[in-house]
Coordinates of C-alpha atoms and ligand atoms in Angstrom, one line a residue:
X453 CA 3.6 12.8 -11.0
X454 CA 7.1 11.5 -11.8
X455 CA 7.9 8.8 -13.9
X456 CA 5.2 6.4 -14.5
X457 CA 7.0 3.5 -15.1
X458 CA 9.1 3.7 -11.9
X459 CA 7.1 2.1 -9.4
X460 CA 8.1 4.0 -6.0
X461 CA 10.6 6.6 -7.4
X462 CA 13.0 8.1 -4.6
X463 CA 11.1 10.2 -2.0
X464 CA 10.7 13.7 -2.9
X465 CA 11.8 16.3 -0.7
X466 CA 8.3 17.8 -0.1
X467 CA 8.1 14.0 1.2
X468 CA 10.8 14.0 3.3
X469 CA 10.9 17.4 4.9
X470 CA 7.2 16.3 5.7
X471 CA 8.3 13.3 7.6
X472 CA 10.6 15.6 9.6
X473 CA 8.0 17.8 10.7
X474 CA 5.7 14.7 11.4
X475 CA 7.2 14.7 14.9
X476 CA 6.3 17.5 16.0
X477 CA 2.8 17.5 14.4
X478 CA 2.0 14.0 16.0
X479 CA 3.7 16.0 19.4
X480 CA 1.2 18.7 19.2
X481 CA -1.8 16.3 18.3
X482 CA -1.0 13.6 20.6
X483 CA 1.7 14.7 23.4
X484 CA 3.4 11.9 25.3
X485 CA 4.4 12.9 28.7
X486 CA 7.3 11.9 30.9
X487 CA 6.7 8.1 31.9
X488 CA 4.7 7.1 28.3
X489 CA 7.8 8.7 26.2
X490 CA 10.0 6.0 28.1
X491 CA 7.4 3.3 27.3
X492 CA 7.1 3.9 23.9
X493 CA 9.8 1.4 22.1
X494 CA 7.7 -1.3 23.9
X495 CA 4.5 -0.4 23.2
X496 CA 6.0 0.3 19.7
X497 CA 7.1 -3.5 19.9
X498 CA 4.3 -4.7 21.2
X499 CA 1.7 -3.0 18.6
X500 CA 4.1 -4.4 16.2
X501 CA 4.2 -8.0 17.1
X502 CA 0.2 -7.9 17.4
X503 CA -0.1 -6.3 14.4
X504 CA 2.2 -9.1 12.5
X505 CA 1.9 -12.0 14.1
X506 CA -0.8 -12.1 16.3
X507 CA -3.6 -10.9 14.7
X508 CA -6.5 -12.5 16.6
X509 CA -5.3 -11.1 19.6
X510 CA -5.7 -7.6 18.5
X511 CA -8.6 -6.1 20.3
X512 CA -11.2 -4.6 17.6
X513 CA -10.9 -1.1 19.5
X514 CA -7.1 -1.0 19.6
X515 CA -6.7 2.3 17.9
X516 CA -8.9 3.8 20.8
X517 CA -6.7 2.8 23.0
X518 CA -3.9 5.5 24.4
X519 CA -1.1 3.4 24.1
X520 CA -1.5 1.5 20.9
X521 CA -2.7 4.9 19.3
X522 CA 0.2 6.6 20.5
X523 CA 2.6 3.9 19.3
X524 CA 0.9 3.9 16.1
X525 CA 1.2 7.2 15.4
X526 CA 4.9 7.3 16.0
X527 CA 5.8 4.2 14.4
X528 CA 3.2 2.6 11.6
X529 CA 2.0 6.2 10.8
X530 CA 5.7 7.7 9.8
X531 CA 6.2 4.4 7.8
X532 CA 3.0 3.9 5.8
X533 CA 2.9 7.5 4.8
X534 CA 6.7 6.6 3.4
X535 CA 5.8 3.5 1.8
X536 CA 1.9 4.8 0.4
X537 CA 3.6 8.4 -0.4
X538 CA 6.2 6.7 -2.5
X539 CA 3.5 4.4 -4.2
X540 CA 1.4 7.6 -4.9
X541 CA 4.2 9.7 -6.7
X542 CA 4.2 7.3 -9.3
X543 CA 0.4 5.7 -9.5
X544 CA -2.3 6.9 -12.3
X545 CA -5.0 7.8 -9.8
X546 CA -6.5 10.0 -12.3
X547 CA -8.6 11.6 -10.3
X548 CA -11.4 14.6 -11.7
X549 CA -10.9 18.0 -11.2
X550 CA -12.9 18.1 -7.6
X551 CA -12.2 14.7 -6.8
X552 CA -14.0 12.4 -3.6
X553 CA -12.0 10.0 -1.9
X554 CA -13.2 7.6 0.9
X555 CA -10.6 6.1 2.9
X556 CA -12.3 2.9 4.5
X557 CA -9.9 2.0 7.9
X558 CA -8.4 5.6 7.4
X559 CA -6.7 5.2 10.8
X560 CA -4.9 8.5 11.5
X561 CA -5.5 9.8 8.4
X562 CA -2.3 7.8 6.5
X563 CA -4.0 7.9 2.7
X564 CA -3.9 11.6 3.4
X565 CA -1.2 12.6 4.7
X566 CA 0.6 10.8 2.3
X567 CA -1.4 12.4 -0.6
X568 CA -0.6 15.7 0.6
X569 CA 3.1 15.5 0.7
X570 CA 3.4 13.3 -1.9
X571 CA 1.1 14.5 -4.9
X572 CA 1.8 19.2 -4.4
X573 CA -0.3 19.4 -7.5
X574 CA -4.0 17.8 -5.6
X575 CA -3.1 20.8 -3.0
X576 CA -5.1 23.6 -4.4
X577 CA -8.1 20.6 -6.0
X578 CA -11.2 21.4 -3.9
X579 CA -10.5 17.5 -2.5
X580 CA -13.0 16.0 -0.5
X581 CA -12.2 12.9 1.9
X582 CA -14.3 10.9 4.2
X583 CA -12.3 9.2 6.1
X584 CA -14.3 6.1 8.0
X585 CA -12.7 4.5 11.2
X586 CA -14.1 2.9 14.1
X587 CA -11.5 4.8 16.5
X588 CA -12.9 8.2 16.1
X589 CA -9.7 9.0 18.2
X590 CA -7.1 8.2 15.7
X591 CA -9.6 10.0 13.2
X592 CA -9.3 13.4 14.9
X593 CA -5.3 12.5 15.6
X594 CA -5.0 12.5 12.1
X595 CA -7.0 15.3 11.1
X596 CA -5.1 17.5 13.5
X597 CA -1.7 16.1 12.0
X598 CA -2.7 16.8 8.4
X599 CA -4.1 20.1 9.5
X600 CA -0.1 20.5 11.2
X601 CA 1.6 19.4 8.0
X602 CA -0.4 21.7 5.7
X603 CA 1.0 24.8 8.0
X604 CA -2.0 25.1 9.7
X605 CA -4.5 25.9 7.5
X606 CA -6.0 22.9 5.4
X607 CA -7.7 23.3 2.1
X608 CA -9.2 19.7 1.7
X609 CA -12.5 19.3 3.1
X610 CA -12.4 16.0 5.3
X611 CA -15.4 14.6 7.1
X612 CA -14.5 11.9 9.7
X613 CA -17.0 8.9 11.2
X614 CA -15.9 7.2 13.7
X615 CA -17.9 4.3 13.1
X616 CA -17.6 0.5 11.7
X617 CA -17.5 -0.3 7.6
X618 CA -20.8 -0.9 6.0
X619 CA -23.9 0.4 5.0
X620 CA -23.6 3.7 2.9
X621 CA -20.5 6.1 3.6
X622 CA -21.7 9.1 1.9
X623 CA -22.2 9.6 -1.7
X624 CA -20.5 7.9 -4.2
X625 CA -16.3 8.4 -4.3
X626 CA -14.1 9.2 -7.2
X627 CA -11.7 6.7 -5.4
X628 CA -12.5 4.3 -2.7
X629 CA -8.9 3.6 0.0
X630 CA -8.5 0.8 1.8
X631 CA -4.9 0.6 3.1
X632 CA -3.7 -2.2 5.8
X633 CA -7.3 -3.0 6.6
X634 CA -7.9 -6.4 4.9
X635 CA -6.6 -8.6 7.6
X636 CA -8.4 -6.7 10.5
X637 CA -12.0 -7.2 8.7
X638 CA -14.6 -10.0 9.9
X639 CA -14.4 -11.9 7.2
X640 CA -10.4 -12.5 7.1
X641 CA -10.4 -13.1 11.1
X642 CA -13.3 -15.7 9.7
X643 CA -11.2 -17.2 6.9
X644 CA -8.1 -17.6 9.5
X645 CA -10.3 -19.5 11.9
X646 CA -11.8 -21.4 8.7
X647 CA -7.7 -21.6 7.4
X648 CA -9.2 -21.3 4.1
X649 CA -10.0 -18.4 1.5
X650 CA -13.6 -17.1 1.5
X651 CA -14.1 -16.3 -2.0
X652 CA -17.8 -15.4 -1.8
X653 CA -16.6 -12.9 1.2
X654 CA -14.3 -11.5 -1.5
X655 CA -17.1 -10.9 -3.8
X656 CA -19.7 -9.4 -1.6
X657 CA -16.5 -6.6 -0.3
X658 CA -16.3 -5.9 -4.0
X659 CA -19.7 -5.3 -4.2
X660 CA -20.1 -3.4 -1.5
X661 CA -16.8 -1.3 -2.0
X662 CA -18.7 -1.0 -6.0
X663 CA -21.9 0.7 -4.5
X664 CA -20.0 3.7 -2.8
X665 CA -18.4 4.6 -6.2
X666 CA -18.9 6.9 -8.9
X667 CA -19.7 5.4 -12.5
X668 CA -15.7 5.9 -13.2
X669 CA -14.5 5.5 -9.6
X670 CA -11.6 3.1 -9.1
X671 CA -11.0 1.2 -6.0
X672 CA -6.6 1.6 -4.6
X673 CA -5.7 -1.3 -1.5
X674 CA -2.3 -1.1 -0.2
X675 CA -0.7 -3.9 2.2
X676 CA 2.4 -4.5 3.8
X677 CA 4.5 -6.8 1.3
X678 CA 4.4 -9.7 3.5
X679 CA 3.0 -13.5 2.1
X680 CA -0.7 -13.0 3.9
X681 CA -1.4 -9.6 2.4
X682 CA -0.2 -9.8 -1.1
X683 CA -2.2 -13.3 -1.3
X684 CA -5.2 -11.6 -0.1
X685 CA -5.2 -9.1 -2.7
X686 CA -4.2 -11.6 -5.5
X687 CA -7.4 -13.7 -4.6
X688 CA -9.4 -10.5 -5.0
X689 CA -7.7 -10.0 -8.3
X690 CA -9.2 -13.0 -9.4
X691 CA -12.6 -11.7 -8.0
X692 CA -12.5 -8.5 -9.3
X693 CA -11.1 -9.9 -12.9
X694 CA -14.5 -11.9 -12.5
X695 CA -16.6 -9.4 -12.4
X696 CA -15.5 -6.6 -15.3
X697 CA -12.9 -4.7 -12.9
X698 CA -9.3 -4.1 -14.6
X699 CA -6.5 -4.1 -13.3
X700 CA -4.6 -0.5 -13.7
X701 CA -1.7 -1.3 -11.3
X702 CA 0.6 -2.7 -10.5
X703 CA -0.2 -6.3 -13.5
X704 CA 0.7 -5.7 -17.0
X705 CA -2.2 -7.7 -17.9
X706 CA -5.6 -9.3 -17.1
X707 CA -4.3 -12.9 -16.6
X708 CA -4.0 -15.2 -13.5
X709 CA -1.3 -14.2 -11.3
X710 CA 2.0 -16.3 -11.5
X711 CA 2.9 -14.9 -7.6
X712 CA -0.1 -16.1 -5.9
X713 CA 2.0 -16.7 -2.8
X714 CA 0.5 -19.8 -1.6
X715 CA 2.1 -22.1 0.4
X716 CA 5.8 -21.8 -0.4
X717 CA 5.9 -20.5 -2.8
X718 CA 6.7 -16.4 -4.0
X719 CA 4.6 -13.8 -3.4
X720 CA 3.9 -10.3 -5.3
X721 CA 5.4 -7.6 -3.8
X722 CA 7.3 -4.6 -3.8
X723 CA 10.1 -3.2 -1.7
X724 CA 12.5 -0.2 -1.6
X725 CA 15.4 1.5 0.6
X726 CA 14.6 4.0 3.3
X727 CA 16.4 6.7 1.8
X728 CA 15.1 10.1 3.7
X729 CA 13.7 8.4 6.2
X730 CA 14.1 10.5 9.3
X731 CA 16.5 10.1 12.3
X732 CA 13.7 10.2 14.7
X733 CA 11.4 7.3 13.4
X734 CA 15.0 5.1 13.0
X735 CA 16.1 6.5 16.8
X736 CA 12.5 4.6 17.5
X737 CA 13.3 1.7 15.5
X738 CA 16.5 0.8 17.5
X739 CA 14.8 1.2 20.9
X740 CA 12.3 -1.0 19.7
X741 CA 14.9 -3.3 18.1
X742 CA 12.7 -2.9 14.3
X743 CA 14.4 -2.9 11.7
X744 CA 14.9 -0.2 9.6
X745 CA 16.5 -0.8 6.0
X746 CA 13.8 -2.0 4.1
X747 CA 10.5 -1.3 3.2
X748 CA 8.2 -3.4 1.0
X749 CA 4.2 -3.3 -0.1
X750 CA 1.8 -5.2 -2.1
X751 CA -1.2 -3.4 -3.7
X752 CA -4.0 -3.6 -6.2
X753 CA -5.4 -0.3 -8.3
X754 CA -8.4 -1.6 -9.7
X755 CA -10.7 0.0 -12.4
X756 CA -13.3 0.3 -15.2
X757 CA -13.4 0.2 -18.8
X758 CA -11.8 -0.6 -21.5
X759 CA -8.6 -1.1 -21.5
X760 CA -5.8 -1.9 -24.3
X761 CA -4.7 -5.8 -25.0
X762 CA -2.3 -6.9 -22.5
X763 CA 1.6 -6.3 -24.1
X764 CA 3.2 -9.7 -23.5
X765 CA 6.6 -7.7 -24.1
X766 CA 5.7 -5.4 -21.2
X767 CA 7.2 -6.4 -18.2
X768 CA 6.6 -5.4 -14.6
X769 CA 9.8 -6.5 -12.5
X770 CA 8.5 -8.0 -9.2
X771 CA 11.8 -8.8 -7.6
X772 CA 15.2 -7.5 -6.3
X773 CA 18.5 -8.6 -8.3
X774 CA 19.9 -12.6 -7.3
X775 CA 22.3 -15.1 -8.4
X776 CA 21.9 -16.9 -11.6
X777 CA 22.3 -21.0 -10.8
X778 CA 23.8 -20.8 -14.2
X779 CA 26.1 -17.8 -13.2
X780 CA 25.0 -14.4 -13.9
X781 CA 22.4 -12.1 -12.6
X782 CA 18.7 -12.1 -12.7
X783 CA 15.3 -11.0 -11.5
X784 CA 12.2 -11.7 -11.6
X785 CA 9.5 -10.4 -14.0
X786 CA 5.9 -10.8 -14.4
X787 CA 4.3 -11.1 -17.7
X788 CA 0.8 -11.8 -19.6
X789 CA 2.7 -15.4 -20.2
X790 CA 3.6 -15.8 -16.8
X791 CA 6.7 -15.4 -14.8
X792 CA 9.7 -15.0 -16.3
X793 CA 13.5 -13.8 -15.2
X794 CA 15.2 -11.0 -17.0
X795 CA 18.9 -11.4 -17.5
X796 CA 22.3 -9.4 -17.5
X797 CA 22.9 -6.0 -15.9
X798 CA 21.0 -2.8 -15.9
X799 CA 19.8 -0.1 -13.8
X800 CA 16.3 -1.8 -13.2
X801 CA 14.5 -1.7 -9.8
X802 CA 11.8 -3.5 -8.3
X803 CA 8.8 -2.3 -9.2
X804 CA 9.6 -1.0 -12.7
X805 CA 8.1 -1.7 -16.0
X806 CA 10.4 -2.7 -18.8
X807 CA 10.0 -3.6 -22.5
X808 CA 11.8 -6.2 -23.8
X809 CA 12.7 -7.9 -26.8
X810 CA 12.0 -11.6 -27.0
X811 CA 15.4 -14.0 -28.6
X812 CA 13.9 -16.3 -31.1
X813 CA 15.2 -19.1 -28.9
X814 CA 13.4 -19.5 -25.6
X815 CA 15.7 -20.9 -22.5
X816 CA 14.3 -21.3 -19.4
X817 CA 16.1 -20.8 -15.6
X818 CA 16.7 -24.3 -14.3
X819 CA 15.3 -23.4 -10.6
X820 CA 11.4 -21.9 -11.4
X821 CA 11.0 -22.9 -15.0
X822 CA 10.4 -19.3 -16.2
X823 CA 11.4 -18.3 -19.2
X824 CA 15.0 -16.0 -19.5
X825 CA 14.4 -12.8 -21.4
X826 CA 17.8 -10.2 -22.0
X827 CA 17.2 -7.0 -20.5
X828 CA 17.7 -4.6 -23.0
X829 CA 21.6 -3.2 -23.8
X830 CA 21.6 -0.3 -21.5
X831 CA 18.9 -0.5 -19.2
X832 CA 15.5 -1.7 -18.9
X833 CA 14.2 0.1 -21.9
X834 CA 11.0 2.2 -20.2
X835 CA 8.4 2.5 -21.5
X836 CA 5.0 4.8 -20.5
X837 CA 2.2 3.5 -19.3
Ligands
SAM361 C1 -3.6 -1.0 10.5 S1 -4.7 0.3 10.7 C2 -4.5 1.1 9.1 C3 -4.7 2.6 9.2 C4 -4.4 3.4 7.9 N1 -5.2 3.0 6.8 C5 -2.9 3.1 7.6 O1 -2.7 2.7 6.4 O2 -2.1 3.5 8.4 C6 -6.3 -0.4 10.4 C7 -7.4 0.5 10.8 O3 -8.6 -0.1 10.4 C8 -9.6 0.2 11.4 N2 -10.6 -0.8 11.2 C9 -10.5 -2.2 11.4 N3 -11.7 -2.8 11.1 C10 -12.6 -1.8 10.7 C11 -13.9 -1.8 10.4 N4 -14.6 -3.0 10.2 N5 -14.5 -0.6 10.1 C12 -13.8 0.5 10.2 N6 -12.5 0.6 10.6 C13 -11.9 -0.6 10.9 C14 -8.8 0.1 12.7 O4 -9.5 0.8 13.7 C15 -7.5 0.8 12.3 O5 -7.6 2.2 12.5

């Protein structure tokens, strides 16, 4: 594991020689003949603009579907196992020496694959996944592709079931995934409809997600960093802060969160460069006219047990650098005391946690009202987590 207080550290190469080879594994799994391999940037475009904007319109078996599962494995796949392998090289999962994972909406096997190029060490664990889809097609995709990228011979033992969510899913999980699956559940399509939050929905997916664990078993959701997601998963939080979870990742404390997103206002998330991303998936993005640049992710690493007394000098910096209105630059930070902007230059990125030092005078930015704290001479003054 690299640096635990770097959020998503720079892809390693194991990562990105992985997402080279991915072509040719998703090629082998999934082959795309003559007239489909010219269709693909629309069908990339389309399963993109579904699966942003127009979520009620996505048919509940669209990952069954040649197409979309096609376009998903050559566009969403390559970029989630970028965004959730770079979240992974950096996140406690602390998982037991034979460890069980269940990867609720597994899809084609993301959580996975990103675990395998991202994390060499779990290689040789006896891991066990079940991996629960209702597309039993983009199950097997997966499988095959994993199988691909581990050279052909895989030493995890993963059971697939193509089935819905619910009910028992085996016995209990050292670590439960659910990753870009919140929106695409009954109850969020509900909530939409409603145009309000269902909290007691939120409760009973915490209790059911609570009854496939082990005693120490921790729960890890990962979304897309857009306004929707990250507020979805900050009203669980507050769910899950309700009922004894804590909070591992990515909060510095056990307080309400100060980037609830609502309405207009910011939201908590997390975003990166595409450094090592490879020239295939951006060849796609420009023939699908996506853009390529950036990638950003909200998430939520929930756990038991005790845990030490929020540091309210810890900070966790939750934005990219901007303009001062006072002159200068800032960014934003969260806190057990709220939000608060950290000033002057260093080599912080979003993502990290930072200690600082707090003046005895307190000043606040004019624009959010959070209070200004100095970064510390030098840098952002790491800390271990
Ligand atoms: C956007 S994909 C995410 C796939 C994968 N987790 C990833 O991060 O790339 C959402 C997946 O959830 C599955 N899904 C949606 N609702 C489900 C449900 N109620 N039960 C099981 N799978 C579901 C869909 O079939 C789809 O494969």
């Amino acid at each position: 594991m690299s640096d635990p207080t770097i959020l998503l550290p720079s892809p390693s190469s194991d990562l990105v020689a992985g997402l080279v080879r991915l072509e040719q594994a998703i090629d082998r799994a999934r082959p795309l003949r003559g007239k489909h391999r010219a269709t693909l940037p629309r069908e990339v475009a389309t399963l993109s603009e579904m699966l942003t904007y127009e979520r009620d319109s996505l048919p509940p078996d669209y990952m069954s579907r040649p197409a979309h599962l096609s376009a998903y494995l050559r566009w969403f796949l390559p970029w989630n196992i970028y965004r959730q392998g770079r979240l992974l090289a950096g996140l406690p999962l602390d998982l037991p020496a034979e460890p069980r994972l269940l990867d609720v909406g597994a899809g084609p096997l993301t959580f996975a694959c990103a675990l395998w190029l991202a994390r060499p060490e779990l290689r040789d664990r006896p891991l066990q996944i079940l991996a629960v889809d209702r597309s039993e097609a983009a199950l097997k995709a997966g499988r095959q592709v994993l199988t691909e990228l581990a050279g052909g011979k895989l030493p995890w033992r993963i059971e697939l079931q193509g089935r819905a969510a619910g009910g028992r899913m085996g016995p209990p999980c050292d670590l439960l995934v659910a990753a870009n699956l919140l929106n695409e559940l009954g109850g969020e399509r509900a909530s939409r409809r409603r145009r309000g939050p269902d909290q007691q929905g939120d409760e009973r997916l915490l209790e059911a997600w609570q009854k496939q664990l082990a005693p120490d078993g921790r729960i890890l959701l990962v979304e897309r960093g857009v306004r929707t997601a990250a507020a979805r998963l900050v009203r669980l939080r507050a769910a899950a802060l309700e009922h004894d979870w804590q909070v591992v990742a990515p909060c510095p404390h056990g307080e309400a969160c100060p980037l609830p997103g609502k309405r207009s206002g910011s939201w908590c998330h997390f975003a990166c460069d595409t450094a090592g991303m490879p020239a295939w998936v951006e060849r796609i993005g420009r023939s699908a006219q996506l853009p390529t640049e950036r990638v950003s992710l909200s998430f939520l690493l929930l756990g038991r047990g005790e845990t030490a007394a929020a540091d309210p000098d810890v900070v966790r910096v939750v934005s990219d650098n901007f303009a001062l209105d006072g002159g200068g630059r800032g960014r934003y930070g969260c806190t057990a005391d709220g939000l608060v902007v950290l000033t002057g230059r260093g080599p912080v990125v979003s993502g990290e946690l930072v200690r600082v030092k707090r003046p005895d005078r307190t000043t606040r930015d004019p624009r959010s009202g959070a209070m200004l704290l100095p970064l510390p001479v030098g840098g952002g003054g790491r800390r271990r987590r």
